[in-house]
């Protein structure tokens, strides 16, 4: 029997237990660094050295050997491998923990920390190490035209057409570790909630701002509730 397509949305809550600094929590990065100094196109124009320093430090944090995919990342990779239908993972996280856990059908709607993008030719480079304002693009060879491949405040998230197409065809939408107040991701559940036959599920540490619109909700640490939910799903118990 055909099983429904699944769209999974993940946010900072799934990476937190992997030891990464979060951006939006009460004690997260945005409580220590001003967004307008490091995470807007204007900041990069004004002071690219400072912006590169900020993202270089984030990259070093991600490469720290203590930072590893956790049981929740692994459960979602297993879901993609074993589910007899389509599974698209849409993450708001810029870390690479989903890939390291084995997920392949994946959209990074807010970009990827380890990648740089050339503003001259558009080429993406994976993990060039420390990025400086002098560094040259490996494709067009222009120096000083690289920027972090992350979506800054005031910029459009990536691959939205692919995401909305998947939402339009999914029978199950699962939101994991996301606060429910960052748009457009917070609006995805509204796209599917009134469609007959589409189930909506929230898995989070605590009820998100939009919790009441989800049909099914489970609360607790991601490393506990995500593996439990996924194994029940794969066993046909949900
Ligand atoms: Zn280039």
mmCIF file of C-alpha atoms and ligand atoms in Angstrom:
data_model
loop_
_atom_site.group_PDB
_atom_site.id
_atom_site.type_symbol
_atom_site.label_atom_id
_atom_site.label_comp_id
_atom_site.label_asym_id
_atom_site.label_seq_id
_atom_site.Cartn_x
_atom_site.Cartn_y
_atom_site.Cartn_z
ATOM 1 C CA UNK A 1 0.000 0.000 0.000
ATOM 2 C CA UNK A 2 1.319 3.450 -0.871
ATOM 3 C CA UNK A 3 2.273 5.444 2.158
ATOM 4 C CA UNK A 4 1.856 9.233 2.260
ATOM 5 C CA UNK A 5 4.643 11.613 1.375
ATOM 6 C CA UNK A 6 6.188 13.272 4.398
ATOM 7 C CA UNK A 7 7.595 16.756 4.866
ATOM 8 C CA UNK A 8 9.689 17.222 8.004
ATOM 9 C CA UNK A 9 10.582 20.740 9.146
ATOM 10 C CA UNK A 10 13.427 21.063 11.657
ATOM 11 C CA UNK A 11 14.782 24.002 13.644
ATOM 12 C CA UNK A 12 17.369 24.836 16.273
ATOM 13 C CA UNK A 13 15.790 22.520 18.863
ATOM 14 C CA UNK A 14 17.116 19.449 17.060
ATOM 15 C CA UNK A 15 20.746 20.667 16.997
ATOM 16 C CA UNK A 16 20.833 22.018 20.525
ATOM 17 C CA UNK A 17 21.478 18.614 22.099
ATOM 18 C CA UNK A 18 24.464 18.240 19.743
ATOM 19 C CA UNK A 19 26.216 21.028 21.633
ATOM 20 C CA UNK A 20 25.790 23.837 19.107
ATOM 21 C CA UNK A 21 25.140 27.428 20.139
ATOM 22 C CA UNK A 22 21.669 28.406 19.065
ATOM 23 C CA UNK A 23 20.905 31.777 17.531
ATOM 24 C CA UNK A 24 17.504 32.728 18.875
ATOM 25 C CA UNK A 25 17.313 31.278 22.394
ATOM 26 C CA UNK A 26 17.269 33.557 25.429
ATOM 27 C CA UNK A 27 21.032 32.979 25.910
ATOM 28 C CA UNK A 28 21.677 32.343 22.203
ATOM 29 C CA UNK A 29 24.032 34.154 19.842
ATOM 30 C CA UNK A 30 21.591 36.948 19.064
ATOM 31 C CA UNK A 31 21.622 37.938 22.738
ATOM 32 C CA UNK A 32 25.402 38.504 22.497
ATOM 33 C CA UNK A 33 25.939 39.809 18.969
ATOM 34 C CA UNK A 34 23.813 42.380 17.191
ATOM 35 C CA UNK A 35 22.071 40.975 14.115
ATOM 36 C CA UNK A 36 22.584 44.261 12.280
ATOM 37 C CA UNK A 37 26.367 43.952 12.799
ATOM 38 C CA UNK A 38 26.865 40.480 11.337
ATOM 39 C CA UNK A 39 23.782 39.056 9.650
ATOM 40 C CA UNK A 40 22.443 41.527 7.109
ATOM 41 C CA UNK A 41 23.596 42.405 3.573
ATOM 42 C CA UNK A 42 24.282 45.950 4.852
ATOM 43 C CA UNK A 43 26.563 44.658 7.619
ATOM 44 C CA UNK A 44 28.579 42.719 5.049
ATOM 45 C CA UNK A 45 28.886 45.760 2.834
ATOM 46 C CA UNK A 46 29.962 47.927 5.761
ATOM 47 C CA UNK A 47 32.373 45.549 7.493
ATOM 48 C CA UNK A 48 33.023 42.255 5.650
ATOM 49 C CA UNK A 49 35.965 41.386 7.930
ATOM 50 C CA UNK A 50 33.731 41.396 10.980
ATOM 51 C CA UNK A 51 31.075 39.314 9.244
ATOM 52 C CA UNK A 52 33.643 36.753 8.035
ATOM 53 C CA UNK A 53 35.117 36.589 11.567
ATOM 54 C CA UNK A 54 31.685 35.842 12.996
ATOM 55 C CA UNK A 55 30.971 32.998 10.542
ATOM 56 C CA UNK A 56 34.542 31.650 10.759
ATOM 57 C CA UNK A 57 33.974 31.277 14.502
ATOM 58 C CA UNK A 58 30.651 29.481 13.879
ATOM 59 C CA UNK A 59 32.419 27.108 11.441
ATOM 60 C CA UNK A 60 35.098 26.319 14.010
ATOM 61 C CA UNK A 61 32.327 25.547 16.503
ATOM 62 C CA UNK A 62 30.654 23.171 14.065
ATOM 63 C CA UNK A 63 33.948 21.361 13.377
ATOM 64 C CA UNK A 64 34.583 20.819 17.089
ATOM 65 C CA UNK A 65 34.785 17.051 17.615
ATOM 66 C CA UNK A 66 32.237 17.304 20.444
ATOM 67 C CA UNK A 67 29.591 18.430 17.965
ATOM 68 C CA UNK A 68 28.039 15.313 16.417
ATOM 69 C CA UNK A 69 24.634 14.333 15.026
ATOM 70 C CA UNK A 70 22.358 13.070 17.776
ATOM 71 C CA UNK A 71 19.668 10.376 17.990
ATOM 72 C CA UNK A 72 17.040 12.722 16.529
ATOM 73 C CA UNK A 73 19.138 13.457 13.417
ATOM 74 C CA UNK A 74 19.804 9.734 13.008
ATOM 75 C CA UNK A 75 16.122 8.830 13.372
ATOM 76 C CA UNK A 76 15.196 11.211 10.537
ATOM 77 C CA UNK A 77 17.895 9.748 8.289
ATOM 78 C CA UNK A 78 16.489 6.290 9.024
ATOM 79 C CA UNK A 79 12.976 7.523 8.217
ATOM 80 C CA UNK A 80 14.167 8.725 4.795
ATOM 81 C CA UNK A 81 15.874 5.392 4.112
ATOM 82 C CA UNK A 82 13.064 3.102 5.249
ATOM 83 C CA UNK A 83 9.805 4.960 4.534
ATOM 84 C CA UNK A 84 8.136 3.526 1.417
ATOM 85 C CA UNK A 85 7.162 7.001 0.188
ATOM 86 C CA UNK A 86 8.788 10.365 -0.389
ATOM 87 C CA UNK A 87 10.411 12.112 2.604
ATOM 88 C CA UNK A 88 11.632 15.694 2.230
ATOM 89 C CA UNK A 89 13.547 17.191 5.125
ATOM 90 C CA UNK A 90 13.386 20.991 5.264
ATOM 91 C CA UNK A 91 15.735 22.477 7.826
ATOM 92 C CA UNK A 92 16.101 26.011 9.100
ATOM 93 C CA UNK A 93 19.466 25.018 10.547
ATOM 94 C CA UNK A 94 22.668 26.018 8.768
ATOM 95 C CA UNK A 95 24.763 23.237 10.352
ATOM 96 C CA UNK A 96 25.501 19.974 8.491
ATOM 97 C CA UNK A 97 24.344 17.556 11.197
ATOM 98 C CA UNK A 98 21.460 16.144 9.121
ATOM 99 C CA UNK A 99 23.867 15.277 6.278
ATOM 100 C CA UNK A 100 26.359 13.764 8.685
ATOM 101 C CA UNK A 101 23.563 11.583 10.116
ATOM 102 C CA UNK A 102 22.770 10.329 6.605
ATOM 103 C CA UNK A 103 19.858 12.475 5.348
ATOM 104 C CA UNK A 104 20.055 13.108 1.588
ATOM 105 C CA UNK A 105 16.707 14.539 0.465
ATOM 106 C CA UNK A 106 17.259 17.804 2.258
ATOM 107 C CA UNK A 107 16.625 21.527 1.778
ATOM 108 C CA UNK A 108 18.608 24.093 3.784
ATOM 109 C CA UNK A 109 16.157 26.972 3.514
ATOM 110 C CA UNK A 110 18.423 29.335 5.493
ATOM 111 C CA UNK A 111 21.636 28.258 3.744
ATOM 112 C CA UNK A 112 24.665 26.269 4.857
ATOM 113 C CA UNK A 113 27.348 27.462 7.238
ATOM 114 C CA UNK A 114 30.157 25.441 5.641
ATOM 115 C CA UNK A 115 29.523 26.791 2.144
ATOM 116 C CA UNK A 116 30.547 30.077 0.599
ATOM 117 C CA UNK A 117 28.934 31.736 -2.383
ATOM 118 C CA UNK A 118 30.664 33.899 -4.963
ATOM 119 C CA UNK A 119 28.684 37.101 -5.492
ATOM 120 C CA UNK A 120 30.430 37.523 -8.849
ATOM 121 C CA UNK A 121 29.632 34.182 -10.548
ATOM 122 C CA UNK A 122 27.226 32.535 -8.094
ATOM 123 C CA UNK A 123 29.371 29.408 -7.597
ATOM 124 C CA UNK A 124 29.134 27.578 -4.280
ATOM 125 C CA UNK A 125 32.220 26.250 -2.565
ATOM 126 C CA UNK A 126 32.107 23.656 0.192
ATOM 127 C CA UNK A 127 34.228 24.211 3.246
ATOM 128 C CA UNK A 128 37.164 26.397 2.184
ATOM 129 C CA UNK A 129 38.207 26.740 5.825
ATOM 130 C CA UNK A 130 38.742 30.252 7.165
ATOM 131 C CA UNK A 131 37.239 32.815 4.806
ATOM 132 C CA UNK A 132 38.961 36.165 4.373
ATOM 133 C CA UNK A 133 38.128 39.223 2.298
ATOM 134 C CA UNK A 134 41.118 38.427 0.047
ATOM 135 C CA UNK A 135 40.207 34.822 -0.735
ATOM 136 C CA UNK A 136 39.538 34.043 -4.428
ATOM 137 C CA UNK A 137 36.615 32.093 -5.878
ATOM 138 C CA UNK A 138 37.695 28.647 -7.096
ATOM 139 C CA UNK A 139 35.440 28.978 -10.176
ATOM 140 C CA UNK A 140 35.899 32.511 -11.593
ATOM 141 C CA UNK A 141 39.135 33.319 -9.695
ATOM 142 C CA UNK A 142 37.850 36.741 -8.641
ATOM 143 C CA UNK A 143 39.297 37.687 -5.259
ATOM 144 C CA UNK A 144 37.274 39.191 -2.442
ATOM 145 C CA UNK A 145 33.841 38.247 -3.787
ATOM 146 C CA UNK A 146 32.987 35.383 -1.428
ATOM 147 C CA UNK A 147 30.213 35.588 1.141
ATOM 148 C CA UNK A 148 28.795 33.068 3.605
ATOM 149 C CA UNK A 149 26.086 30.926 1.950
ATOM 150 C CA UNK A 150 23.603 31.801 4.669
ATOM 151 C CA UNK A 151 20.321 33.653 4.348
ATOM 152 C CA UNK A 152 20.644 36.967 6.160
ATOM 153 C CA UNK A 153 17.885 39.047 7.668
ATOM 154 C CA UNK A 154 16.065 40.795 4.875
ATOM 155 C CA UNK A 155 16.922 38.074 2.316
ATOM 156 C CA UNK A 156 14.625 35.451 0.786
ATOM 157 C CA UNK A 157 14.921 31.860 2.068
ATOM 158 C CA UNK A 158 16.178 29.320 -0.482
ATOM 159 C CA UNK A 159 14.292 26.747 -2.585
ATOM 160 C CA UNK A 160 10.828 27.914 -1.551
ATOM 161 C CA UNK A 161 9.229 26.563 -4.765
ATOM 162 C CA UNK A 162 10.493 23.063 -4.002
ATOM 163 C CA UNK A 163 9.260 23.337 -0.403
ATOM 164 C CA UNK A 164 5.742 24.525 -1.303
ATOM 165 C CA UNK A 165 5.471 21.850 -3.980
ATOM 166 C CA UNK A 166 6.348 19.166 -1.415
ATOM 167 C CA UNK A 167 3.884 20.656 1.101
ATOM 168 C CA UNK A 168 1.144 20.594 -1.546
ATOM 169 C CA UNK A 169 1.646 16.851 -2.048
ATOM 170 C CA UNK A 170 2.340 15.657 1.473
ATOM 171 C CA UNK A 171 0.079 13.522 3.639
ATOM 172 C CA UNK A 172 2.055 14.078 6.824
ATOM 173 C CA UNK A 173 3.766 17.236 8.049
ATOM 174 C CA UNK A 174 6.072 16.969 11.071
ATOM 175 C CA UNK A 175 7.541 20.060 12.724
ATOM 176 C CA UNK A 176 10.506 19.407 15.026
ATOM 177 C CA UNK A 177 12.398 21.716 17.382
ATOM 178 C CA UNK A 178 11.111 24.934 15.934
ATOM 179 C CA UNK A 179 9.784 27.927 17.838
ATOM 180 C CA UNK A 180 6.900 28.633 15.497
ATOM 181 C CA UNK A 181 7.601 32.346 15.254
ATOM 182 C CA UNK A 182 10.043 32.581 12.338
ATOM 183 C CA UNK A 183 8.348 33.025 8.978
ATOM 184 C CA UNK A 184 7.951 31.683 6.364
ATOM 185 C CA UNK A 185 8.668 28.330 8.072
ATOM 186 C CA UNK A 186 6.110 29.019 10.811
ATOM 187 C CA UNK A 187 3.436 29.277 8.117
ATOM 188 C CA UNK A 188 4.051 25.855 6.544
ATOM 189 C CA UNK A 189 1.553 24.144 8.853
ATOM 190 C CA UNK A 190 -1.126 26.587 7.663
ATOM 191 C CA UNK A 191 -0.512 25.414 4.092
ATOM 192 C CA UNK A 192 -1.497 21.858 4.919
ATOM 193 C CA UNK A 193 -3.730 21.878 7.993
ATOM 194 C CA UNK A 194 -7.089 22.216 6.217
ATOM 195 C CA UNK A 195 -6.345 19.697 3.497
ATOM 196 C CA UNK A 196 -8.364 16.509 4.041
ATOM 197 C CA UNK A 197 -6.151 13.547 4.827
ATOM 198 C CA UNK A 198 -3.046 15.503 5.776
ATOM 199 C CA UNK A 199 -1.883 15.001 9.331
ATOM 200 C CA UNK A 200 0.123 17.628 11.212
ATOM 201 C CA UNK A 201 2.450 16.757 14.085
ATOM 202 C CA UNK A 202 4.569 18.895 16.395
ATOM 203 C CA UNK A 203 7.553 17.389 18.242
ATOM 204 C CA UNK A 204 9.186 19.971 20.473
ATOM 205 C CA UNK A 205 10.725 20.575 23.877
ATOM 206 C CA UNK A 206 7.681 22.654 24.817
ATOM 207 C CA UNK A 207 4.575 23.886 22.974
ATOM 208 C CA UNK A 208 5.600 26.293 20.218
ATOM 209 C CA UNK A 209 3.781 29.550 19.531
ATOM 210 C CA UNK A 210 1.680 27.818 16.893
ATOM 211 C CA UNK A 211 1.194 24.558 18.811
ATOM 212 C CA UNK A 212 -2.597 24.566 18.874
ATOM 213 C CA UNK A 213 -2.902 24.284 15.083
ATOM 214 C CA UNK A 214 -1.186 20.854 15.089
ATOM 215 C CA UNK A 215 -3.422 17.795 15.368
ATOM 216 C CA UNK A 216 -0.873 15.739 17.244
ATOM 217 C CA UNK A 217 1.751 17.011 19.699
ATOM 218 C CA UNK A 218 4.550 15.405 21.703
ATOM 219 C CA UNK A 219 6.838 17.282 24.068
ATOM 220 C CA UNK A 220 10.264 16.449 25.463
ATOM 221 C CA UNK A 221 13.938 16.402 24.401
ATOM 222 C CA UNK A 222 14.315 15.823 20.642
ATOM 223 C CA UNK A 223 16.736 12.929 21.249
ATOM 224 C CA UNK A 224 13.917 11.074 23.038
ATOM 225 C CA UNK A 225 10.676 11.979 21.320
ATOM 226 C CA UNK A 226 11.915 11.963 17.700
ATOM 227 C CA UNK A 227 13.354 8.394 17.706
ATOM 228 C CA UNK A 228 10.208 7.158 19.504
ATOM 229 C CA UNK A 229 7.876 8.836 17.032
ATOM 230 C CA UNK A 230 9.855 7.674 13.987
ATOM 231 C CA UNK A 231 9.992 4.054 15.154
ATOM 232 C CA UNK A 232 6.216 4.049 15.719
ATOM 233 C CA UNK A 233 5.707 5.555 12.273
ATOM 234 C CA UNK A 234 7.920 2.934 10.634
ATOM 235 C CA UNK A 235 6.177 0.158 12.552
ATOM 236 C CA UNK A 236 2.836 1.355 11.176
ATOM 237 C CA UNK A 237 1.583 2.283 14.619
ATOM 238 C CA UNK A 238 0.894 5.898 13.580
HETATM 239 ZN ZN1 LIG B 1 33.182 33.240 -8.676
#
